[in-house]
Amino acid sequence: MMKNMKIVMIAAVMAAGFLAGCSSIDEPVGEQTYRPAKFDESFAQGQASYTSSVFSILERQRRVDTYKKIYDFCSGRYQTLGESNDGEKVHISFACLPKTLAQSNYSAQPGLPTHY
């Protein structure tokens, strides 16, 4: 019983390690050193990637993790600009959306009549 628990724990740690670190933000466009003083992070562009896998469930999880990292990098919504696969990694180009464009569609639009 104890031996089986140990094997399960080791397998869980190995699986977590296998999934972790498989996606990353590779190329935020424009190094911070050279950005203008009033640079708006919401206009940043970059490239993220994840390691491809022959197992579709791992590939899907890595893609989801990559999307989460892009979302965190952009502090919100983003738009994908393209995708490529070099056989080892899948690369996703993205652009962060300005906060004003990323607001909900339910926000009040100027010029439209309001009803009380």
Tab-separated table of C-alpha atoms in Angstrom:
chain	number	residue	atom	x	y	z
A	1	MET	CA	0.000	0.000	0.000
A	2	MET	CA	2.744	2.460	0.995
A	3	LYS	CA	4.796	1.516	-2.060
A	4	ASN	CA	1.845	2.247	-4.369
A	5	MET	CA	1.307	5.640	-2.724
A	6	LYS	CA	4.967	6.467	-3.254
A	7	ILE	CA	4.753	5.504	-6.946
A	8	VAL	CA	1.616	7.611	-7.398
A	9	MET	CA	3.288	10.615	-5.725
A	10	ILE	CA	6.385	10.292	-7.898
A	11	ALA	CA	4.226	9.981	-11.018
A	12	ALA	CA	2.241	13.085	-10.009
A	13	VAL	CA	5.413	15.110	-9.424
A	14	MET	CA	6.839	13.959	-12.760
A	15	ALA	CA	3.589	14.830	-14.589
A	16	ALA	CA	3.512	18.282	-12.995
A	17	GLY	CA	7.128	18.821	-13.964
A	18	PHE	CA	6.413	17.595	-17.476
A	19	LEU	CA	3.577	20.106	-17.905
A	20	ALA	CA	5.282	23.019	-16.154
A	21	GLY	CA	7.648	25.194	-18.097
A	22	CYS	CA	6.292	24.015	-21.431
A	23	SER	CA	4.860	27.404	-22.354
A	24	SER	CA	6.413	30.842	-22.208
A	25	ILE	CA	6.290	34.436	-23.359
A	26	ASP	CA	9.288	34.532	-25.680
A	27	GLU	CA	9.458	37.928	-27.289
A	28	PRO	CA	7.751	40.940	-25.801
A	29	VAL	CA	8.321	43.463	-28.557
A	30	GLY	CA	10.527	46.314	-27.442
A	31	GLU	CA	12.951	46.002	-24.581
A	32	GLN	CA	11.893	47.901	-21.470
A	33	THR	CA	15.149	49.903	-21.485
A	34	TYR	CA	14.301	51.524	-24.826
A	35	ARG	CA	10.583	52.136	-24.334
A	36	PRO	CA	9.267	55.703	-24.128
A	37	ALA	CA	8.583	57.111	-20.653
A	38	LYS	CA	4.812	57.071	-21.237
A	39	PHE	CA	4.745	53.630	-22.896
A	40	ASP	CA	1.316	52.038	-22.681
A	41	GLU	CA	1.728	48.317	-21.908
A	42	SER	CA	-1.718	47.701	-23.377
A	43	PHE	CA	-0.292	48.155	-26.882
A	44	ALA	CA	2.510	45.616	-26.394
A	45	GLN	CA	3.034	42.829	-28.885
A	46	GLY	CA	4.960	39.631	-28.503
A	47	GLN	CA	5.297	35.967	-29.147
A	48	ALA	CA	4.526	33.058	-26.861
A	49	SER	CA	5.260	29.401	-27.420
A	50	TYR	CA	4.619	25.955	-26.047
A	51	THR	CA	6.251	22.603	-26.659
A	52	SER	CA	4.239	20.445	-29.020
A	53	SER	CA	3.327	16.894	-28.048
A	54	VAL	CA	2.104	13.728	-29.711
A	55	PHE	CA	-0.511	13.498	-26.947
A	56	SER	CA	-3.440	15.777	-27.794
A	57	ILE	CA	-4.479	16.200	-24.143
A	58	LEU	CA	-0.996	17.544	-23.268
A	59	GLU	CA	-1.019	19.789	-26.333
A	60	ARG	CA	-4.403	21.274	-25.349
A	61	GLN	CA	-3.275	21.878	-21.746
A	62	ARG	CA	-0.074	23.575	-22.899
A	63	ARG	CA	-2.082	25.783	-25.267
A	64	VAL	CA	-4.414	26.790	-22.427
A	65	ASP	CA	-1.411	27.539	-20.178
A	66	THR	CA	0.108	29.668	-22.935
A	67	TYR	CA	-3.134	31.613	-23.385
A	68	LYS	CA	-3.205	32.254	-19.622
A	69	LYS	CA	0.384	33.548	-19.714
A	70	ILE	CA	-0.448	35.862	-22.614
A	71	TYR	CA	-3.530	37.126	-20.729
A	72	ASP	CA	-1.400	37.791	-17.626
A	73	PHE	CA	1.326	39.486	-19.699
A	74	CYS	CA	-1.279	41.773	-21.309
A	75	SER	CA	-3.100	42.394	-18.006
A	76	GLY	CA	-6.261	41.422	-19.795
A	77	ARG	CA	-7.535	40.854	-23.299
A	78	TYR	CA	-5.364	40.255	-26.345
A	79	GLN	CA	-5.629	39.338	-29.994
A	80	THR	CA	-3.680	36.572	-31.711
A	81	LEU	CA	-1.898	37.739	-34.871
A	82	GLY	CA	-0.632	34.429	-36.187
A	83	GLU	CA	0.625	30.991	-35.341
A	84	SER	CA	3.445	28.784	-36.584
A	85	ASN	CA	4.818	25.356	-35.743
A	86	ASP	CA	8.506	24.511	-36.159
A	87	GLY	CA	8.012	20.840	-35.287
A	88	GLU	CA	9.218	21.290	-31.718
A	89	LYS	CA	7.250	24.324	-30.551
A	90	VAL	CA	4.069	26.131	-31.495
A	91	HIS	CA	4.597	29.912	-31.652
A	92	ILE	CA	1.708	32.342	-31.183
A	93	SER	CA	2.134	36.028	-32.089
A	94	PHE	CA	-0.144	38.337	-30.134
A	95	ALA	CA	-1.015	41.967	-29.463
A	96	CYS	CA	-2.424	43.234	-26.194
A	97	LEU	CA	-5.675	45.174	-26.539
A	98	PRO	CA	-5.941	48.672	-25.080
A	99	LYS	CA	-8.117	48.688	-21.993
A	100	THR	CA	-10.727	50.918	-23.692
A	101	LEU	CA	-11.208	48.371	-26.510
A	102	ALA	CA	-11.205	45.421	-24.146
A	103	GLN	CA	-14.202	46.646	-22.163
A	104	SER	CA	-17.429	44.732	-22.236
A	105	ASN	CA	-19.857	45.241	-25.109
A	106	TYR	CA	-22.459	46.176	-22.509
A	107	SER	CA	-20.789	49.471	-21.660
A	108	ALA	CA	-22.614	52.650	-22.534
A	109	GLN	CA	-21.741	53.938	-25.979
A	110	PRO	CA	-21.525	57.705	-26.515
A	111	GLY	CA	-24.266	59.219	-28.632
A	112	LEU	CA	-26.844	56.544	-27.865
A	113	PRO	CA	-29.986	57.567	-26.014
A	114	THR	CA	-30.269	56.322	-22.468
A	115	HIS	CA	-33.518	55.108	-20.940
A	116	TYR	CA	-34.374	55.637	-17.309
